[in-house]
Tab-separated table of C-alpha atoms in Angstrom:
chain	number	residue	atom	x	y	z
I	1	ASP	CA	48.211	74.894	-116.823
I	2	ASN	CA	48.781	71.896	-114.346
I	3	PRO	CA	48.224	68.977	-115.988
I	4	LEU	CA	47.226	66.781	-112.905
I	5	SER	CA	44.389	69.283	-112.647
I	6	ASP	CA	43.517	68.721	-116.099
I	7	ALA	CA	43.593	65.242	-116.043
I	8	ALA	CA	41.358	65.493	-112.640
I	9	THR	CA	38.454	67.411	-114.645
I	10	PRO	CA	37.055	64.291	-116.565
I	11	ALA	CA	37.423	62.243	-113.753
I	12	LEU	CA	35.489	64.531	-111.548
I	13	ARG	CA	32.588	64.963	-113.704
I	14	ARG	CA	32.432	61.226	-114.092
I	15	LEU	CA	32.671	60.843	-110.257
I	16	LEU	CA	30.003	63.000	-109.794
I	17	ALA	CA	27.717	61.650	-112.741
I	18	ASP	CA	28.093	58.275	-110.664
I	19	PRO	CA	25.436	57.775	-107.750
I	20	GLN	CA	26.891	55.177	-106.494
I	21	ALA	CA	29.948	57.436	-105.676
I	22	VAL	CA	27.981	60.549	-104.915
I	23	VAL	CA	25.687	59.012	-102.404
I	24	SER	CA	28.936	56.474	-100.818
I	25	ALA	CA	30.666	59.458	-100.198
I	26	SER	CA	27.827	61.810	-98.930
I	27	LEU	CA	27.063	58.790	-95.804
I	28	LEU	CA	30.797	58.715	-95.397
I	29	VAL	CA	30.691	62.976	-94.828
I	30	LEU	CA	27.540	62.590	-92.680
I	31	VAL	CA	28.903	59.885	-90.434
I	32	VAL	CA	32.100	62.071	-90.103
I	33	LEU	CA	29.726	65.154	-89.535
I	34	LEU	CA	28.294	63.568	-86.578
I	35	GLY	CA	31.373	62.199	-85.144
I	36	LEU	CA	32.806	65.649	-85.361
I	37	LEU	CA	29.640	67.258	-83.620
I	38	THR	CA	30.048	65.172	-80.879
I	39	PRO	CA	30.111	67.464	-78.284
I	40	LEU	CA	27.118	69.593	-79.611
I	41	LEU	CA	24.811	66.575	-80.120
I	42	THR	CA	25.152	64.934	-76.450
I	43	ASP	CA	26.197	66.002	-73.115
I	44	HIS	CA	27.540	62.090	-72.110
I	45	GLY	CA	30.588	61.191	-71.759
I	46	PRO	CA	31.235	57.937	-73.686
I	47	ASN	CA	32.292	56.534	-70.718
I	48	GLN	CA	30.128	58.295	-68.136
I	49	VAL	CA	28.011	56.078	-66.120
I	50	ASN	CA	24.575	56.762	-64.856
I	51	LEU	CA	23.286	53.381	-62.450
I	52	ASP	CA	19.839	54.606	-63.192
I	53	ALA	CA	20.630	54.009	-66.625
I	54	VAL	CA	21.485	50.455	-66.846
I	55	ASN	CA	19.804	48.441	-70.174
I	56	ALA	CA	17.530	51.437	-70.442
I	57	GLY	CA	16.018	51.758	-73.451
I	58	VAL	CA	15.166	53.963	-76.328
I	59	GLY	CA	14.555	57.597	-75.052
I	60	GLU	CA	15.094	56.981	-71.724
I	61	HIS	CA	17.240	58.812	-69.001
I	62	GLY	CA	17.750	60.936	-71.449
I	63	TYR	CA	19.719	58.740	-73.744
I	64	LEU	CA	18.703	58.917	-77.618
I	65	LEU	CA	19.764	55.255	-77.926
I	66	GLY	CA	19.601	53.960	-74.402
I	67	GLY	CA	22.127	52.403	-71.842
I	68	ASP	CA	24.411	49.714	-71.844
I	69	LYS	CA	24.535	46.974	-69.495
I	70	THR	CA	26.778	49.706	-67.592
I	71	GLY	CA	24.823	52.738	-68.005
I	72	ARG	CA	26.649	54.604	-70.308
I	73	ASP	CA	24.666	56.764	-73.168
I	74	ILE	CA	24.972	54.241	-76.545
I	75	PHE	CA	24.274	57.531	-78.494
I	76	ALA	CA	27.456	59.215	-76.845
I	77	ARG	CA	29.623	56.112	-77.678
I	78	LEU	CA	28.614	56.102	-80.905
I	79	LEU	CA	29.411	59.055	-81.511
I	80	ASN	CA	32.916	58.781	-79.724
I	81	SER	CA	33.345	55.274	-82.151
I	82	ILE	CA	33.276	57.271	-84.833
I	83	ASN	CA	36.432	59.797	-83.632
I	84	THR	CA	37.832	56.802	-83.351
I	85	SER	CA	37.516	55.230	-86.075
I	86	VAL	CA	38.139	58.353	-88.602
I	87	VAL	CA	41.600	58.678	-86.327
I	88	SER	CA	42.447	55.088	-87.288
I	89	ALA	CA	42.103	55.372	-90.848
I	90	LEU	CA	43.770	58.622	-91.195
I	91	ILE	CA	46.748	57.415	-89.174
I	92	GLY	CA	46.780	53.686	-90.927
I	93	THR	CA	46.012	55.461	-94.386
I	94	SER	CA	48.798	58.381	-94.257
I	95	ILE	CA	51.216	56.243	-92.873
I	96	ALA	CA	50.881	53.138	-95.665
I	97	LEU	CA	50.791	55.820	-98.192
I	98	ALA	CA	54.224	57.622	-96.798
I	99	ILE	CA	55.895	54.704	-96.701
I	100	GLY	CA	54.649	53.132	-99.870
I	101	ILE	CA	54.677	55.795	-101.879
I	102	THR	CA	58.356	57.050	-101.686
I	103	SER	CA	59.798	53.330	-101.372
I	104	GLY	CA	58.004	52.538	-104.841
I	105	LEU	CA	59.051	55.455	-106.372
I	106	VAL	CA	62.425	55.450	-105.532
I	107	GLY	CA	62.509	51.502	-106.102
I	108	GLY	CA	60.385	51.567	-109.635
I	109	TYR	CA	62.661	54.821	-111.163
I	110	PHE	CA	66.023	54.216	-109.816
I	111	GLY	CA	68.675	51.059	-110.542
I	112	ARG	CA	68.617	47.537	-109.650
I	113	ARG	CA	70.591	47.851	-106.729
I	114	VAL	CA	68.702	50.135	-104.574
I	115	ARG	CA	65.563	48.057	-106.093
I	116	GLY	CA	66.959	44.755	-104.481
I	117	VAL	CA	67.165	47.120	-101.434
I	118	THR	CA	63.208	47.902	-101.538
I	119	GLU	CA	62.285	44.723	-102.464
I	120	TRP	CA	64.284	42.912	-99.980
I	121	LEU	CA	62.927	45.607	-97.008
I	122	PHE	CA	59.058	45.064	-97.912
I	123	SER	CA	59.369	41.025	-98.402
I	124	LEU	CA	60.643	41.385	-94.395
I	125	ILE	CA	57.812	43.177	-93.405
I	126	MET	CA	55.463	41.547	-95.709
I	127	THR	CA	56.388	37.944	-93.915
I	128	PHE	CA	55.161	39.402	-90.107
I	129	PRO	CA	51.666	37.615	-89.314
I	130	GLY	CA	49.827	41.710	-88.846
I	131	LEU	CA	47.740	40.730	-86.667
I	132	LEU	CA	49.465	38.568	-84.700
I	133	LEU	CA	52.184	41.005	-84.629
I	134	LEU	CA	50.235	43.647	-82.969
I	135	ILE	CA	48.453	41.943	-80.213
I	136	VAL	CA	52.040	40.770	-79.525
I	137	LEU	CA	53.003	44.697	-79.824
I	138	MET	CA	50.450	46.116	-77.468
I	139	PRO	CA	52.797	45.925	-74.349
I	140	VAL	CA	55.416	48.232	-76.285
I	141	THR	CA	52.003	50.891	-77.189
I	142	LYS	CA	50.556	50.290	-74.207
I	143	GLY	CA	46.912	49.985	-75.571
I	144	ASP	CA	47.095	53.371	-77.386
I	145	TYR	CA	45.359	52.611	-80.450
I	146	LYS	CA	47.134	55.202	-82.182
I	147	ALA	CA	50.184	53.404	-81.677
I	148	THR	CA	48.827	50.409	-83.161
I	149	MET	CA	47.368	51.970	-86.333
I	150	VAL	CA	51.056	53.517	-86.956
I	151	ILE	CA	52.344	49.809	-86.801
I	152	PHE	CA	49.093	48.531	-89.297
I	153	GLY	CA	50.441	51.446	-91.309
I	154	VAL	CA	53.764	50.112	-91.290
I	155	LEU	CA	52.446	46.505	-92.412
I	156	LEU	CA	49.887	48.145	-95.178
I	157	SER	CA	52.506	49.596	-96.934
I	158	PRO	CA	54.331	46.606	-98.821
I	159	GLY	CA	51.084	46.409	-100.691
I	160	ILE	CA	51.052	50.666	-101.688
I	161	TYR	CA	55.027	49.967	-102.214
I	162	ARG	CA	54.795	47.233	-105.198
I	163	LEU	CA	51.910	48.746	-107.094
I	164	VAL	CA	53.675	52.021	-106.965
I	165	ARG	CA	56.988	50.401	-108.310
I	166	ASN	CA	55.026	48.313	-110.940
I	167	LEU	CA	53.487	51.512	-112.523
I	168	VAL	CA	57.139	53.243	-112.324
I	169	LEU	CA	58.453	50.382	-114.304
I	170	GLY	CA	55.904	50.290	-116.729
I	171	VAL	CA	56.210	54.580	-117.125
I	172	LYS	CA	60.002	55.252	-116.577
I	173	ASN	CA	61.282	54.217	-120.191
I	174	GLU	CA	58.909	55.931	-122.098
I	175	LEU	CA	59.722	58.564	-124.475
I	176	TYR	CA	58.327	61.669	-122.782
I	177	VAL	CA	60.192	60.512	-119.591
I	178	ASP	CA	63.509	59.580	-121.398
I	179	ALA	CA	63.228	63.403	-122.992
I	180	ALA	CA	62.609	65.057	-119.840
I	181	ARG	CA	65.386	63.183	-118.509
I	182	VAL	CA	67.845	64.335	-121.906
I	183	SER	CA	66.741	67.738	-121.325
I	184	GLY	CA	68.546	68.191	-117.978
I	185	LEU	CA	65.217	67.691	-115.545
I	186	PRO	CA	66.534	66.138	-112.064
I	187	ASP	CA	65.249	63.262	-110.777
I	188	ARG	CA	63.352	64.494	-107.966
I	189	ARG	CA	61.046	67.101	-110.555
I	190	ILE	CA	60.847	63.942	-113.150
I	191	LEU	CA	59.021	61.720	-110.850
I	192	ARG	CA	56.456	64.499	-109.182
I	193	ARG	CA	55.830	66.152	-113.037
I	194	HIS	CA	55.930	63.233	-115.390
I	195	VAL	CA	55.462	59.906	-112.745
I	196	LEU	CA	53.675	60.552	-110.170
I	197	SER	CA	50.543	61.759	-112.496
I	198	VAL	CA	50.240	57.963	-113.325
I	199	VAL	CA	50.353	56.457	-110.158
I	200	ARG	CA	48.194	59.009	-109.016
I	201	GLY	CA	44.524	57.281	-110.049
I	202	PRO	CA	45.489	53.384	-108.578
I	203	VAL	CA	46.584	55.162	-105.402
I	204	ILE	CA	43.779	57.391	-104.756
I	205	ILE	CA	41.850	54.073	-105.275
I	206	ALA	CA	43.733	51.962	-102.667
I	207	THR	CA	43.354	54.701	-100.057
I	208	ALA	CA	39.859	53.773	-99.866
I	209	PHE	CA	40.440	50.172	-99.422
I	210	LEU	CA	43.080	51.122	-96.635
I	211	ALA	CA	40.939	53.842	-94.840
I	212	GLY	CA	38.267	50.124	-94.027
I	213	SER	CA	40.664	48.045	-93.565
I	214	SER	CA	42.119	50.140	-90.540
I	215	ILE	CA	38.754	50.415	-89.317
I	216	ALA	CA	38.521	47.264	-89.298
I	217	VAL	CA	41.380	46.424	-87.978
I	218	GLN	CA	41.065	48.429	-85.030
I	219	SER	CA	37.471	47.478	-84.435
I	220	GLY	CA	38.484	43.725	-84.316
I	221	LEU	CA	41.435	44.539	-81.891
I	222	ALA	CA	38.467	46.406	-80.145
I	223	PHE	CA	36.298	43.295	-80.123
I	224	LEU	CA	39.100	40.943	-78.963
I	225	GLY	CA	39.236	43.153	-76.248
I	226	VAL	CA	43.241	44.149	-77.135
I	227	GLY	CA	43.989	48.006	-76.087
I	228	SER	CA	42.531	50.295	-73.837
I	229	SER	CA	38.923	49.441	-72.496
I	230	THR	CA	38.375	53.231	-72.245
I	231	VAL	CA	38.648	54.247	-75.753
I	232	PRO	CA	35.343	54.125	-77.142
I	233	SER	CA	35.080	51.684	-80.371
I	234	PHE	CA	32.748	50.017	-82.584
I	235	GLY	CA	34.473	46.448	-81.924
I	236	ALA	CA	34.297	47.250	-77.989
I	237	MET	CA	30.171	48.029	-78.117
I	238	ILE	CA	29.596	44.854	-80.453
I	239	SER	CA	31.460	42.777	-78.085
I	240	GLU	CA	29.793	44.105	-74.700
I	241	GLY	CA	26.531	43.778	-77.668
I	242	PHE	CA	27.045	39.713	-77.799
I	243	SER	CA	27.679	39.686	-74.027
I	244	ASN	CA	24.242	41.261	-73.026
I	245	LEU	CA	22.333	39.251	-75.678
I	246	TYR	CA	20.045	37.347	-73.853
I	247	GLU	CA	19.152	40.766	-71.768
I	248	GLU	CA	18.860	43.541	-74.623
I	249	PRO	CA	19.693	42.105	-78.123
I	250	THR	CA	19.592	45.304	-79.745
I	251	GLN	CA	22.223	46.866	-78.322
I	252	PHE	CA	24.848	45.831	-80.712
I	253	LEU	CA	23.152	46.654	-83.697
I	254	TRP	CA	23.532	50.293	-83.490
I	255	PRO	CA	27.694	49.792	-83.988
I	256	SER	CA	27.050	46.579	-85.816
I	257	ILE	CA	25.472	48.798	-88.813
I	258	THR	CA	27.249	52.337	-88.183
I	259	LEU	CA	30.747	49.803	-89.062
I	260	GLY	CA	29.155	48.123	-91.896
I	261	LEU	CA	27.828	50.947	-93.305
I	262	ILE	CA	31.135	53.287	-92.982
I	263	THR	CA	32.872	50.055	-94.547
I	264	ALA	CA	30.477	49.273	-97.247
I	265	CYS	CA	30.513	53.267	-98.990
I	266	LEU	CA	34.773	53.080	-98.709
I	267	VAL	CA	34.279	49.880	-100.358
I	268	LEU	CA	31.900	50.902	-102.791
I	269	LEU	CA	33.656	55.138	-103.050
I	270	GLY	CA	36.603	53.164	-103.999
I	271	ASN	CA	35.051	50.805	-106.643
I	272	ALA	CA	33.355	53.965	-108.148
I	273	LEU	CA	36.902	55.586	-108.059
I	274	ARG	CA	38.446	52.956	-110.169
I	275	ASP	CA	35.449	53.429	-112.913
I	276	ALA	CA	36.306	57.802	-112.864
I	277	LEU	CA	39.940	57.136	-112.981
I	278	GLU	CA	40.196	54.442	-114.967
């Protein structure tokens, strides 16, 4: 029998019985599907300009949500911005989890000398001013938001490291871990089978918040005009909408509502996961 599967079954049932979890997860899936189906939902590219559609109203010139101040399809840009946000969340979260979980397991399970090295390394990372560092490194990343999210994932990893390390320190001297160690099981198997199961729940909860942070930072940088102007992003759309506020006051609403919906659903899903797993 798989102990992880057995433990996950009641948690999954509690999660499915929670309306907050079901609604927030369903909305997130719907939004992601809209992004994936972009080629089927619109024939216009995110940077395709039609001078006849400058500040076009809803439904005009074949633009479902109208055109922006340069004649681009707002609906097409919105769908492509979803894809940008999803990629940002995947990169930032996966990098943070990979570094944080691995280092947390090693730093928490092995001796003080190893823990001292990992503590020093992640304390150093935490001293870096995150947003400022991402802006300063833009010439290095050449405005590529994917490279920026890799760096941001590294900056997020100390939080995961400390979470995992504290959990491992609390469980490493438990009787069942000592029994596994005495029975001759290698450290790798003990960490995977006996320690990782304790870490799993809090890490799953943290993942939702990491994804929200990655999306927020990518959108924030785009709002500030940092990065490539050809990459569709909620932040860039909101910034352009604000600059055109007196001409078409509703243009910034679409990306604002979508970004708010995504981040709110991630927070609500994270809270629901916490309730179900704890």
